[in-house]
Amino acid sequence: QLPVVNILIVAAEVSESVDQSMTTKQEKPTLAGVTLKTRKRNIVVPVDPASFANAVVAICQDSADAAGATTAQEELTAACKELENDSNLEFSRYGDTLFEVFFAGGMIAAGGKYVDEKSPKLKTHILLAHPSHEAILPFVKVFASMTRRRPFLIRGLENTLIKLLLTMEFFDTEKRKKIAIAMALIFANKIAVVPENVFSKCFNDRLVTKGTMLEFMTLFFQEFTSIQGISTDDLVSLLVKSKISSRLLDLFPPLNRSYDEFNRHFNDAGLSDLVLWNSKEIMALKINDLLTSLTDAVSGEPPASCADAIALSKSRVDEFSIPKEEVVRVSWLALMASINVTGKNQQQILQAIVALIKKYHKLLSTWVTSGKLELQLLTTIQCHCYEDNRLLKIFTDIVRMLYDADILNEDTIMHWYKKGSHPKGRNVFLKDAETFIHWLEEAEEDETV
């Protein structure tokens, strides 16, 4: 039997040998002459946009010299041809850099400066061009050609436009105009840049507060609408696609953010058509607000009284200056929206309308105060019945009911029948109303006799 001390010494030696064997890294066997290759997915290629930019500048300059180009158009044509045929450049990786070179001659850093002031620069670029459509259009044609051949470059062009927008405060007025012209031509020529991706960046707080973004977007609107074949409608369509058509007021600095300032600014900029369109949009929102409020009132539990409905409509008219024609149209649509027509036949729907008109006829008579407004109500009913098949056959019954309630005049109905009807379903409604019209004519003859 070993003494206790010897046992402890042996245990310590065993433990030490085990620790050494676990920590010792054993080399794997290798075969002589065999080279281990790194898998492709583990190879990390360093990002080097500066070398790409220098290569683009060199190719453009060499191609222009080789072609003997003497104008910007000739230089760009030669450069575009050479770049399109070059398979060594990593366009998919450095698309942003490519368009920065064409816009500014080299890579743009924060503050609108070059990343490397000493690196070679492209001699022909947008910020050095004359601030005119004719001078900048050749660059846009190059963009169109390159993105058509390599669609993935569109994202690079978008990123470059965004970068220019966010550094706009560092450019002078002339350079801002050149960028505005370039952007206008890009969208006018329908290069597949997604408007929302670019214009959603226009609401940068810093640039808006300084007024920089308002100044630039005004330039852009002016240049875009000055292109031949482009109208304010095309500008509005672009704004809608960009999802900023309802946010134009947000371009103004907070202290000047009012519709009066909006109208003054764009009228002074020669964009009165844009002001007119925006005014119509604002009125449409106000009218929709009245429609929603009035519908909720007459559909509520309990429904609003006729007096309350009149008071509500008058308050909105006084607040928003809504035209009476629109109030008449909205009043009818709000009343009809309160009727639940699900599962009801035509007779039941007509009875519901009769009960509703009996309760709210003063609401209609409050606003229907002239022959013109009566005709507005009549055409509104015609369009509403045309759009809802369940009401097609009861149109004449509704008209007669309103005639009996002294809301519609005989002369207005006759004028509607002869030449005042709306094109929607005209033939159907005129034929359906023949019997009622004959009755009115006979009644008039009897009164004459």
PDB file of C-alpha atoms in Angstrom, residues 124-304:
ATOM      1  CA  THR A 124     -16.430  66.604 -69.127  1.00  0.00           C
ATOM      2  CA  HIS A 125     -19.088  66.260 -66.440  1.00  0.00           C
ATOM      3  CA  ILE A 126     -22.491  67.722 -65.575  1.00  0.00           C
ATOM      4  CA  LEU A 127     -21.336  70.220 -62.937  1.00  0.00           C
ATOM      5  CA  LEU A 128     -18.909  71.726 -65.482  1.00  0.00           C
ATOM      6  CA  ALA A 129     -21.465  71.817 -68.310  1.00  0.00           C
ATOM      7  CA  HIS A 130     -23.449  74.868 -69.360  1.00  0.00           C
ATOM      8  CA  PRO A 131     -26.712  75.108 -67.354  1.00  0.00           C
ATOM      9  CA  SER A 132     -28.989  74.318 -70.286  1.00  0.00           C
ATOM     10  CA  HIS A 133     -31.013  71.352 -71.476  1.00  0.00           C
ATOM     11  CA  GLU A 134     -28.983  71.097 -74.673  1.00  0.00           C
ATOM     12  CA  ALA A 135     -25.678  70.821 -72.786  1.00  0.00           C
ATOM     13  CA  ILE A 136     -26.846  68.269 -70.215  1.00  0.00           C
ATOM     14  CA  LEU A 137     -29.066  66.085 -72.410  1.00  0.00           C
ATOM     15  CA  PRO A 138     -26.053  64.112 -73.839  1.00  0.00           C
ATOM     16  CA  PHE A 139     -25.180  62.926 -70.328  1.00  0.00           C
ATOM     17  CA  VAL A 140     -28.754  61.750 -69.773  1.00  0.00           C
ATOM     18  CA  LYS A 141     -28.636  59.855 -73.070  1.00  0.00           C
ATOM     19  CA  VAL A 142     -25.504  58.095 -71.818  1.00  0.00           C
ATOM     20  CA  PHE A 143     -27.338  57.184 -68.590  1.00  0.00           C
ATOM     21  CA  ALA A 144     -30.257  55.830 -70.610  1.00  0.00           C
ATOM     22  CA  SER A 145     -27.953  53.727 -72.791  1.00  0.00           C
ATOM     23  CA  MET A 146     -25.980  52.308 -69.861  1.00  0.00           C
ATOM     24  CA  THR A 147     -29.020  51.470 -67.719  1.00  0.00           C
ATOM     25  CA  ARG A 148     -30.750  49.886 -70.692  1.00  0.00           C
ATOM     26  CA  ARG A 149     -27.794  47.561 -71.194  1.00  0.00           C
ATOM     27  CA  ARG A 150     -27.190  46.988 -67.476  1.00  0.00           C
ATOM     28  CA  PRO A 151     -30.508  47.472 -65.615  1.00  0.00           C
ATOM     29  CA  PHE A 152     -28.825  46.939 -62.234  1.00  0.00           C
ATOM     30  CA  LEU A 153     -27.157  50.332 -62.697  1.00  0.00           C
ATOM     31  CA  ILE A 154     -30.522  52.045 -62.090  1.00  0.00           C
ATOM     32  CA  ARG A 155     -30.035  51.621 -58.369  1.00  0.00           C
ATOM     33  CA  GLY A 156     -26.637  53.271 -58.630  1.00  0.00           C
ATOM     34  CA  LEU A 157     -28.169  56.239 -60.446  1.00  0.00           C
ATOM     35  CA  GLU A 158     -30.863  56.530 -57.762  1.00  0.00           C
ATOM     36  CA  ASN A 159     -28.233  56.477 -55.007  1.00  0.00           C
ATOM     37  CA  THR A 160     -26.232  59.193 -56.743  1.00  0.00           C
ATOM     38  CA  LEU A 161     -29.300  61.437 -57.117  1.00  0.00           C
ATOM     39  CA  ILE A 162     -30.105  60.912 -53.437  1.00  0.00           C
ATOM     40  CA  LYS A 163     -26.527  61.766 -52.467  1.00  0.00           C
ATOM     41  CA  LEU A 164     -26.683  64.971 -54.509  1.00  0.00           C
ATOM     42  CA  LEU A 165     -30.000  65.902 -52.890  1.00  0.00           C
ATOM     43  CA  LEU A 166     -28.656  65.437 -49.378  1.00  0.00           C
ATOM     44  CA  THR A 167     -25.535  67.514 -50.119  1.00  0.00           C
ATOM     45  CA  MET A 168     -27.445  70.225 -51.985  1.00  0.00           C
ATOM     46  CA  GLU A 169     -26.590  72.910 -49.426  1.00  0.00           C
ATOM     47  CA  PHE A 170     -22.918  72.735 -50.455  1.00  0.00           C
ATOM     48  CA  PHE A 171     -23.591  73.596 -54.110  1.00  0.00           C
ATOM     49  CA  ASP A 172     -24.044  77.126 -55.427  1.00  0.00           C
ATOM     50  CA  THR A 173     -27.149  78.230 -57.332  1.00  0.00           C
ATOM     51  CA  GLU A 174     -25.692  77.445 -60.752  1.00  0.00           C
ATOM     52  CA  LYS A 175     -24.720  73.890 -59.814  1.00  0.00           C
ATOM     53  CA  ARG A 176     -28.120  73.333 -58.226  1.00  0.00           C
ATOM     54  CA  LYS A 177     -29.716  74.373 -61.488  1.00  0.00           C
ATOM     55  CA  LYS A 178     -27.531  71.902 -63.417  1.00  0.00           C
ATOM     56  CA  ILE A 179     -28.548  69.078 -61.088  1.00  0.00           C
ATOM     57  CA  ALA A 180     -32.199  70.129 -61.392  1.00  0.00           C
ATOM     58  CA  ILE A 181     -31.944  70.065 -65.196  1.00  0.00           C
ATOM     59  CA  ALA A 182     -30.302  66.633 -65.129  1.00  0.00           C
ATOM     60  CA  MET A 183     -32.999  65.224 -62.828  1.00  0.00           C
ATOM     61  CA  ALA A 184     -35.752  66.789 -64.944  1.00  0.00           C
ATOM     62  CA  LEU A 185     -34.349  65.212 -68.116  1.00  0.00           C
ATOM     63  CA  ILE A 186     -33.878  61.849 -66.394  1.00  0.00           C
ATOM     64  CA  PHE A 187     -37.556  61.688 -65.409  1.00  0.00           C
ATOM     65  CA  ALA A 188     -38.809  63.245 -68.647  1.00  0.00           C
ATOM     66  CA  ASN A 189     -36.929  60.630 -70.694  1.00  0.00           C
ATOM     67  CA  LYS A 190     -38.431  57.894 -68.518  1.00  0.00           C
ATOM     68  CA  ILE A 191     -35.182  56.289 -67.447  1.00  0.00           C
ATOM     69  CA  ALA A 192     -36.402  53.619 -65.044  1.00  0.00           C
ATOM     70  CA  VAL A 193     -35.511  55.529 -61.875  1.00  0.00           C
ATOM     71  CA  VAL A 194     -38.227  55.031 -59.233  1.00  0.00           C
ATOM     72  CA  PRO A 195     -39.440  58.551 -58.306  1.00  0.00           C
ATOM     73  CA  GLU A 196     -40.424  57.575 -54.771  1.00  0.00           C
ATOM     74  CA  ASN A 197     -36.909  56.314 -53.982  1.00  0.00           C
ATOM     75  CA  VAL A 198     -35.458  59.722 -54.817  1.00  0.00           C
ATOM     76  CA  PHE A 199     -38.059  62.298 -53.783  1.00  0.00           C
ATOM     77  CA  SER A 200     -38.835  60.672 -50.447  1.00  0.00           C
ATOM     78  CA  LYS A 201     -35.456  62.099 -49.327  1.00  0.00           C
ATOM     79  CA  CYS A 202     -36.543  65.681 -50.014  1.00  0.00           C
ATOM     80  CA  PHE A 203     -37.922  66.191 -46.522  1.00  0.00           C
ATOM     81  CA  ASN A 204     -34.602  66.222 -44.686  1.00  0.00           C
ATOM     82  CA  ASP A 205     -35.196  68.496 -41.674  1.00  0.00           C
ATOM     83  CA  ARG A 206     -31.907  70.357 -42.009  1.00  0.00           C
ATOM     84  CA  LEU A 207     -32.335  71.168 -45.702  1.00  0.00           C
ATOM     85  CA  VAL A 208     -36.026  72.058 -45.330  1.00  0.00           C
ATOM     86  CA  THR A 209     -35.387  74.414 -42.404  1.00  0.00           C
ATOM     87  CA  LYS A 210     -32.652  76.230 -44.338  1.00  0.00           C
ATOM     88  CA  GLY A 211     -34.942  76.587 -47.366  1.00  0.00           C
ATOM     89  CA  THR A 212     -32.431  74.728 -49.544  1.00  0.00           C
ATOM     90  CA  MET A 213     -34.816  71.966 -50.537  1.00  0.00           C
ATOM     91  CA  LEU A 214     -37.625  74.378 -51.449  1.00  0.00           C
ATOM     92  CA  GLU A 215     -35.244  76.328 -53.670  1.00  0.00           C
ATOM     93  CA  PHE A 216     -34.023  73.178 -55.409  1.00  0.00           C
ATOM     94  CA  MET A 217     -37.457  71.618 -55.903  1.00  0.00           C
ATOM     95  CA  THR A 218     -38.737  74.898 -57.332  1.00  0.00           C
ATOM     96  CA  LEU A 219     -35.874  74.783 -59.847  1.00  0.00           C
ATOM     97  CA  PHE A 220     -36.729  71.176 -60.623  1.00  0.00           C
ATOM     98  CA  PHE A 221     -40.428  71.987 -61.191  1.00  0.00           C
ATOM     99  CA  GLN A 222     -39.492  74.870 -63.490  1.00  0.00           C
ATOM    100  CA  GLU A 223     -37.027  72.822 -65.529  1.00  0.00           C
ATOM    101  CA  PHE A 224     -39.306  69.801 -65.778  1.00  0.00           C
ATOM    102  CA  THR A 225     -42.317  71.769 -67.032  1.00  0.00           C
ATOM    103  CA  SER A 226     -40.142  73.725 -69.493  1.00  0.00           C
ATOM    104  CA  ILE A 227     -39.232  70.552 -71.403  1.00  0.00           C
ATOM    105  CA  GLN A 228     -41.058  70.335 -74.720  1.00  0.00           C
ATOM    106  CA  GLY A 229     -44.079  68.054 -74.494  1.00  0.00           C
ATOM    107  CA  ILE A 230     -44.166  68.149 -70.684  1.00  0.00           C
ATOM    108  CA  SER A 231     -47.106  69.828 -68.915  1.00  0.00           C
ATOM    109  CA  THR A 232     -48.187  70.482 -65.342  1.00  0.00           C
ATOM    110  CA  ASP A 233     -50.290  67.310 -65.591  1.00  0.00           C
ATOM    111  CA  ASP A 234     -47.080  65.338 -66.184  1.00  0.00           C
ATOM    112  CA  LEU A 235     -45.504  67.014 -63.163  1.00  0.00           C
ATOM    113  CA  VAL A 236     -48.533  66.144 -61.035  1.00  0.00           C
ATOM    114  CA  SER A 237     -48.374  62.547 -62.262  1.00  0.00           C
ATOM    115  CA  LEU A 238     -44.695  62.392 -61.252  1.00  0.00           C
ATOM    116  CA  LEU A 239     -45.495  63.826 -57.809  1.00  0.00           C
ATOM    117  CA  VAL A 240     -48.273  61.274 -57.323  1.00  0.00           C
ATOM    118  CA  LYS A 241     -45.937  58.419 -58.277  1.00  0.00           C
ATOM    119  CA  SER A 242     -43.398  59.831 -55.843  1.00  0.00           C
ATOM    120  CA  LYS A 243     -46.088  59.863 -53.119  1.00  0.00           C
ATOM    121  CA  ILE A 244     -45.282  63.455 -52.229  1.00  0.00           C
ATOM    122  CA  SER A 245     -48.197  65.194 -53.987  1.00  0.00           C
ATOM    123  CA  SER A 246     -49.924  65.747 -50.643  1.00  0.00           C
ATOM    124  CA  ARG A 247     -46.716  66.854 -48.886  1.00  0.00           C
ATOM    125  CA  LEU A 248     -45.610  69.815 -50.999  1.00  0.00           C
ATOM    126  CA  LEU A 249     -46.320  72.231 -48.153  1.00  0.00           C
ATOM    127  CA  ASP A 250     -43.791  70.291 -46.033  1.00  0.00           C
ATOM    128  CA  LEU A 251     -41.033  71.556 -48.350  1.00  0.00           C
ATOM    129  CA  PHE A 252     -41.447  75.016 -46.805  1.00  0.00           C
ATOM    130  CA  PRO A 253     -39.493  76.020 -43.681  1.00  0.00           C
ATOM    131  CA  PRO A 254     -41.710  75.709 -40.573  1.00  0.00           C
ATOM    132  CA  LEU A 255     -41.985  79.479 -40.087  1.00  0.00           C
ATOM    133  CA  ASN A 256     -43.271  79.977 -43.653  1.00  0.00           C
ATOM    134  CA  ARG A 257     -45.452  76.885 -43.867  1.00  0.00           C
ATOM    135  CA  SER A 258     -48.862  78.184 -44.941  1.00  0.00           C
ATOM    136  CA  TYR A 259     -51.023  77.882 -48.051  1.00  0.00           C
ATOM    137  CA  ASP A 260     -50.854  81.636 -48.624  1.00  0.00           C
ATOM    138  CA  GLU A 261     -47.054  81.429 -48.690  1.00  0.00           C
ATOM    139  CA  PHE A 262     -47.299  78.342 -50.932  1.00  0.00           C
ATOM    140  CA  ASN A 263     -49.435  80.212 -53.454  1.00  0.00           C
ATOM    141  CA  ARG A 264     -47.254  83.330 -53.375  1.00  0.00           C
ATOM    142  CA  HIS A 265     -43.997  81.407 -53.776  1.00  0.00           C
ATOM    143  CA  PHE A 266     -45.015  79.245 -56.723  1.00  0.00           C
ATOM    144  CA  ASN A 267     -46.942  82.025 -58.470  1.00  0.00           C
ATOM    145  CA  ASP A 268     -43.795  84.167 -58.316  1.00  0.00           C
ATOM    146  CA  ALA A 269     -41.846  81.198 -59.739  1.00  0.00           C
ATOM    147  CA  GLY A 270     -44.165  81.020 -62.757  1.00  0.00           C
ATOM    148  CA  LEU A 271     -45.849  77.819 -61.593  1.00  0.00           C
ATOM    149  CA  SER A 272     -49.409  79.121 -61.354  1.00  0.00           C
ATOM    150  CA  ASP A 273     -50.801  75.885 -62.823  1.00  0.00           C
ATOM    151  CA  LEU A 274     -49.269  73.977 -59.920  1.00  0.00           C
ATOM    152  CA  VAL A 275     -50.900  76.434 -57.492  1.00  0.00           C
ATOM    153  CA  LEU A 276     -54.268  75.930 -59.191  1.00  0.00           C
ATOM    154  CA  TRP A 277     -53.924  72.156 -59.007  1.00  0.00           C
ATOM    155  CA  ASN A 278     -52.925  72.276 -55.351  1.00  0.00           C
ATOM    156  CA  SER A 279     -55.893  74.512 -54.527  1.00  0.00           C
ATOM    157  CA  LYS A 280     -58.226  71.967 -56.116  1.00  0.00           C
ATOM    158  CA  GLU A 281     -56.601  69.187 -54.123  1.00  0.00           C
ATOM    159  CA  ILE A 282     -57.029  71.117 -50.882  1.00  0.00           C
ATOM    160  CA  MET A 283     -60.690  71.798 -51.679  1.00  0.00           C
ATOM    161  CA  ALA A 284     -61.209  68.092 -52.476  1.00  0.00           C
ATOM    162  CA  LEU A 285     -59.869  67.227 -49.018  1.00  0.00           C
ATOM    163  CA  LYS A 286     -62.210  69.736 -47.398  1.00  0.00           C
ATOM    164  CA  ILE A 287     -65.186  68.418 -49.353  1.00  0.00           C
ATOM    165  CA  ASN A 288     -64.299  64.871 -48.360  1.00  0.00           C
ATOM    166  CA  ASP A 289     -64.120  65.994 -44.734  1.00  0.00           C
ATOM    167  CA  LEU A 290     -67.649  67.414 -45.017  1.00  0.00           C
ATOM    168  CA  LEU A 291     -68.887  64.191 -46.624  1.00  0.00           C
ATOM    169  CA  THR A 292     -67.363  62.062 -43.867  1.00  0.00           C
ATOM    170  CA  SER A 293     -68.676  64.275 -41.070  1.00  0.00           C
ATOM    171  CA  LEU A 294     -72.196  64.521 -42.494  1.00  0.00           C
ATOM    172  CA  THR A 295     -72.363  60.779 -43.213  1.00  0.00           C
ATOM    173  CA  ASP A 296     -71.284  59.977 -39.662  1.00  0.00           C
ATOM    174  CA  ALA A 297     -73.890  62.396 -38.301  1.00  0.00           C
ATOM    175  CA  VAL A 298     -76.913  61.014 -40.186  1.00  0.00           C
ATOM    176  CA  SER A 299     -75.730  57.408 -39.732  1.00  0.00           C
ATOM    177  CA  GLY A 300     -75.054  57.721 -36.021  1.00  0.00           C
ATOM    178  CA  GLU A 301     -76.876  56.151 -33.114  1.00  0.00           C
ATOM    179  CA  PRO A 302     -79.074  58.039 -32.714  1.00  0.00           C
ATOM    180  CA  PRO A 303     -79.009  59.867 -36.077  1.00  0.00           C
ATOM    181  CA  ALA A 304     -78.478  63.617 -35.947  1.00  0.00           C
TER     182      ALA A 304
END
